[in-house]
């Protein structure tokens, strides 16, 4: 059974710092991995999607990497801003059931001005 | 811009009431999903649908049913609401035959059952 974990559960950093969020999954048979952002009381906003054949994706200050064989992904946020404060979730889409997505528990990020 | 719209941001219902949560997407997506999100438990899949009138149970379907009469609309029904169904409900959609396509979410419905 696929399990997705995220470390750390919570992170607090001063503004301007670069940071890395981690996501691990137990079964490497995935189609893709997606990173989401969730603001309190709101829905999820897609940030980046990495296909299983890719190693990384970039969007602005965000860079996501994928090491499928080791079951790991990282989300790198450069020059963090207070507006980056949110919960970040990763999710994997399974090969065995391509319409099923398994979510991690999320990392709660606070960027202190 | 792509859009998944959930009809209510907040709902307060009484125990035993029948509750309808509506979700509409404008992206012509085949797949639609209903999740609930609870502190400490994360997102859990209730039901999903890959076509009109088709539905599949997710991980926690008990106490819920769904309806997909049109491609763009997916409804979640609580036949007799109970307090343990107080939660944030999230609707999502994606393309069917494109496993590398993104999953898009609505803004969520916070349901309180009193």
Coordinates of C-alpha atoms in Angstrom, one line a residue:
Chain A
X1 CA 0.0 0.0 0.0
X2 CA 1.4 3.4 -1.0
X3 CA 2.2 5.7 1.9
X4 CA 3.3 9.3 1.6
X5 CA 5.1 11.2 4.3
X6 CA 6.3 14.7 4.6
X7 CA 9.1 16.0 6.8
X8 CA 9.1 18.3 8.7
X9 CA 5.5 18.6 9.8
X10 CA 6.0 22.3 10.6
X11 CA 8.8 24.8 9.7
X12 CA 9.4 28.4 10.7
X13 CA 12.0 30.5 8.9
X14 CA 12.9 34.2 8.6
X15 CA 12.0 36.1 5.5
X16 CA 14.6 35.8 2.7
X17 CA 15.8 32.3 3.7
X18 CA 16.0 29.5 1.2
X19 CA 14.2 26.3 2.3
X20 CA 13.5 22.7 1.4
X21 CA 10.4 20.6 2.0
X22 CA 10.6 16.9 1.8
X23 CA 8.2 14.2 0.6
X24 CA 8.7 10.5 0.6
X25 CA 6.6 7.7 -0.9
X26 CA 7.0 3.9 -0.4
X27 CA 6.1 2.6 -3.8
X28 CA 8.0 3.9 -6.8
X29 CA 5.3 2.8 -9.3
X30 CA 3.9 6.3 -9.8
X31 CA 2.8 8.3 -12.8
X32 CA 3.5 11.7 -11.4
X33 CA 4.0 13.7 -8.2
X34 CA 2.3 17.0 -7.6
X35 CA 3.0 19.7 -5.1
X36 CA 0.1 21.8 -3.7
X37 CA -0.3 24.8 -1.5
X38 CA -3.2 25.2 0.9
X39 CA -4.0 28.4 2.7
X40 CA -6.0 28.1 6.0
X41 CA -9.7 27.2 5.3
X42 CA -9.2 27.1 1.6
X43 CA -8.8 24.5 -1.2
X44 CA -5.6 23.2 -2.7
X45 CA -3.7 25.1 -5.4
X46 CA -1.4 23.2 -7.7
X47 CA 2.2 24.4 -7.7
X48 CA 4.2 22.0 -9.7
X49 CA 3.7 18.6 -11.3
X50 CA 6.6 16.3 -12.1
X51 CA 6.0 13.4 -14.4
X52 CA 7.6 10.1 -13.5
X53 CA 10.1 10.4 -16.4
X54 CA 11.3 13.9 -15.2
X55 CA 13.8 14.8 -12.6
X56 CA 12.7 18.4 -11.8
X57 CA 10.3 21.2 -12.6
X58 CA 10.7 24.9 -11.9
X59 CA 8.2 27.7 -11.6
X60 CA 9.5 31.1 -10.5
X61 CA 11.1 30.7 -7.0
X62 CA 9.9 27.1 -6.7
X63 CA 11.9 24.1 -7.8
X64 CA 10.7 20.5 -7.3
X65 CA 12.8 17.5 -7.8
X66 CA 11.9 13.8 -8.1
X67 CA 14.0 10.7 -7.4
X68 CA 11.5 8.0 -8.3
X69 CA 13.8 5.1 -7.5
X70 CA 14.5 6.2 -4.0
X71 CA 10.9 7.4 -3.4
X72 CA 11.7 11.0 -2.7
X73 CA 10.8 14.5 -3.8
X74 CA 11.9 17.9 -2.6
X75 CA 10.3 21.3 -3.0
X76 CA 12.9 24.1 -2.9
X77 CA 11.6 27.6 -2.2
X78 CA 14.1 30.4 -2.8
X79 CA 14.1 33.8 -1.1
X80 CA 11.1 33.0 1.1
X81 CA 8.4 35.7 1.7
X82 CA 5.7 36.0 4.3
X83 CA 3.2 35.3 1.5
X84 CA 4.7 31.9 1.2
X85 CA 3.2 31.0 4.6
X86 CA 0.8 28.1 4.0
X87 CA 0.6 24.3 4.2
X88 CA 2.4 22.4 1.4
X89 CA 1.2 19.0 0.4
X90 CA 2.7 16.5 -2.0
X91 CA 0.6 13.8 -3.8
X92 CA 1.4 10.9 -6.0
X93 CA -0.7 9.4 -8.7
X94 CA -0.5 5.6 -8.8
X95 CA 0.4 3.5 -11.8
X96 CA -1.8 0.6 -10.6
X97 CA -4.8 2.9 -10.4
X98 CA -4.1 5.9 -12.4
X99 CA -7.1 7.8 -11.3
X100 CA -6.2 7.5 -7.6
X101 CA -4.0 10.0 -5.9
X102 CA -2.4 9.6 -2.4
X103 CA -1.7 12.7 -0.4
X104 CA 1.0 13.4 2.2
X105 CA 0.0 15.0 5.5
X106 CA 1.6 18.4 4.6
X107 CA 4.2 20.7 6.0
X108 CA 3.0 23.9 7.6
X109 CA 5.4 26.7 6.7
X110 CA 5.6 30.1 8.5
X111 CA 7.8 32.8 7.0
X112 CA 8.5 35.4 9.7
X113 CA 8.9 39.0 8.4
Chain B
X1 CA -8.4 30.0 -16.2
X2 CA -9.6 26.5 -15.2
X3 CA -12.2 26.4 -12.5
X4 CA -13.7 24.0 -10.0
X5 CA -16.6 25.6 -8.2
X6 CA -18.1 24.4 -4.9
X7 CA -21.5 25.9 -4.2
X8 CA -21.0 26.7 -0.6
X9 CA -18.0 27.8 1.5
X10 CA -19.7 27.2 4.8
X11 CA -22.7 25.1 5.7
X12 CA -24.3 24.4 9.1
X13 CA -26.7 21.5 9.3
X14 CA -28.5 19.5 11.9
X15 CA -28.1 15.8 12.7
X16 CA -30.4 13.7 10.5
X17 CA -30.7 16.3 7.7
X18 CA -30.1 15.3 4.1
X19 CA -27.2 17.4 2.8
X20 CA -26.2 18.1 -0.8
X21 CA -22.7 19.4 -1.7
X22 CA -22.4 20.5 -5.3
X23 CA -19.3 20.8 -7.5
X24 CA -19.0 22.1 -11.0
X25 CA -16.0 22.1 -13.3
X26 CA -15.6 24.0 -16.6
X27 CA -12.6 22.0 -18.0
X28 CA -14.5 19.1 -19.6
X29 CA -12.7 16.7 -17.3
X30 CA -13.8 13.1 -17.1
X31 CA -12.6 12.4 -13.6
X32 CA -14.2 14.1 -10.6
X33 CA -13.4 13.4 -6.9
X34 CA -14.8 14.1 -3.4
X35 CA -12.3 14.2 -0.5
X36 CA -12.7 15.1 3.1
X37 CA -9.9 16.7 5.1
X38 CA -9.6 16.4 8.9
X39 CA -6.8 17.6 11.2
X40 CA -4.4 14.7 11.8
X41 CA -6.0 12.5 9.1
X42 CA -5.2 14.4 6.0
X43 CA -7.2 14.1 2.8
X44 CA -9.2 11.0 2.4
X45 CA -11.1 10.0 -0.8
X46 CA -14.8 9.5 -0.4
X47 CA -16.0 8.8 -4.0
X48 CA -14.8 9.4 -7.5
X49 CA -16.4 9.3 -10.9
X50 CA -14.7 8.8 -14.3
X51 CA -17.8 9.4 -16.5
X52 CA -21.4 10.4 -16.4
X53 CA -23.5 8.1 -14.2
X54 CA -20.3 6.2 -13.2
X55 CA -19.0 6.2 -9.7
X56 CA -16.4 4.3 -7.6
X57 CA -16.1 4.1 -3.9
X58 CA -13.0 5.6 -2.3
X59 CA -11.5 4.9 1.0
X60 CA -14.3 6.1 3.3
X61 CA -17.7 5.9 1.4
X62 CA -19.8 5.0 4.4
X63 CA -22.6 7.5 5.0
X64 CA -22.2 9.2 1.6
X65 CA -23.5 8.8 -1.9
X66 CA -22.8 10.7 -5.1
X67 CA -24.5 11.7 -8.3
X68 CA -23.1 12.5 -11.7
X69 CA -25.9 13.2 -14.1
X70 CA -23.9 15.7 -16.2
X71 CA -20.2 15.6 -17.0
X72 CA -19.5 19.0 -15.4
X73 CA -21.3 18.4 -12.1
X74 CA -20.6 16.0 -9.3
X75 CA -22.7 16.0 -6.2
X76 CA -22.0 14.5 -2.8
X77 CA -25.0 13.5 -0.7
X78 CA -25.1 12.9 3.1
X79 CA -28.3 10.9 3.4
X80 CA -28.6 11.5 7.2
X81 CA -26.0 13.9 8.5
X82 CA -24.1 13.0 11.7
X83 CA -21.8 15.0 13.8
X84 CA -18.8 12.9 12.7
X85 CA -19.3 14.2 9.2
X86 CA -18.3 17.7 10.3
X87 CA -15.3 18.3 8.1
X88 CA -13.8 20.3 5.2
X89 CA -15.0 18.8 1.9
X90 CA -13.0 19.2 -1.2
X91 CA -14.0 18.5 -4.8
X92 CA -11.4 18.0 -7.5
X93 CA -11.2 17.1 -11.2
X94 CA -8.7 15.8 -13.8
X95 CA -8.5 14.4 -17.3
X96 CA -9.2 10.7 -17.6
X97 CA -6.7 9.4 -20.3
X98 CA -3.8 11.7 -19.2
X99 CA -2.2 10.4 -16.1
X100 CA 0.3 13.2 -16.1
X101 CA -2.3 15.9 -16.0
X102 CA -2.8 18.0 -12.9
X103 CA -5.5 17.6 -10.3
X104 CA -7.5 20.8 -9.8
X105 CA -9.4 21.6 -6.6
X106 CA -12.3 23.7 -5.6
X107 CA -12.1 26.1 -2.7
X108 CA -13.7 23.7 -0.3
X109 CA -16.9 23.5 1.8
X110 CA -16.6 23.6 5.6
X111 CA -19.5 21.6 6.9
X112 CA -20.6 21.7 10.5
X113 CA -23.2 19.2 11.7
X114 CA -24.8 20.1 15.0

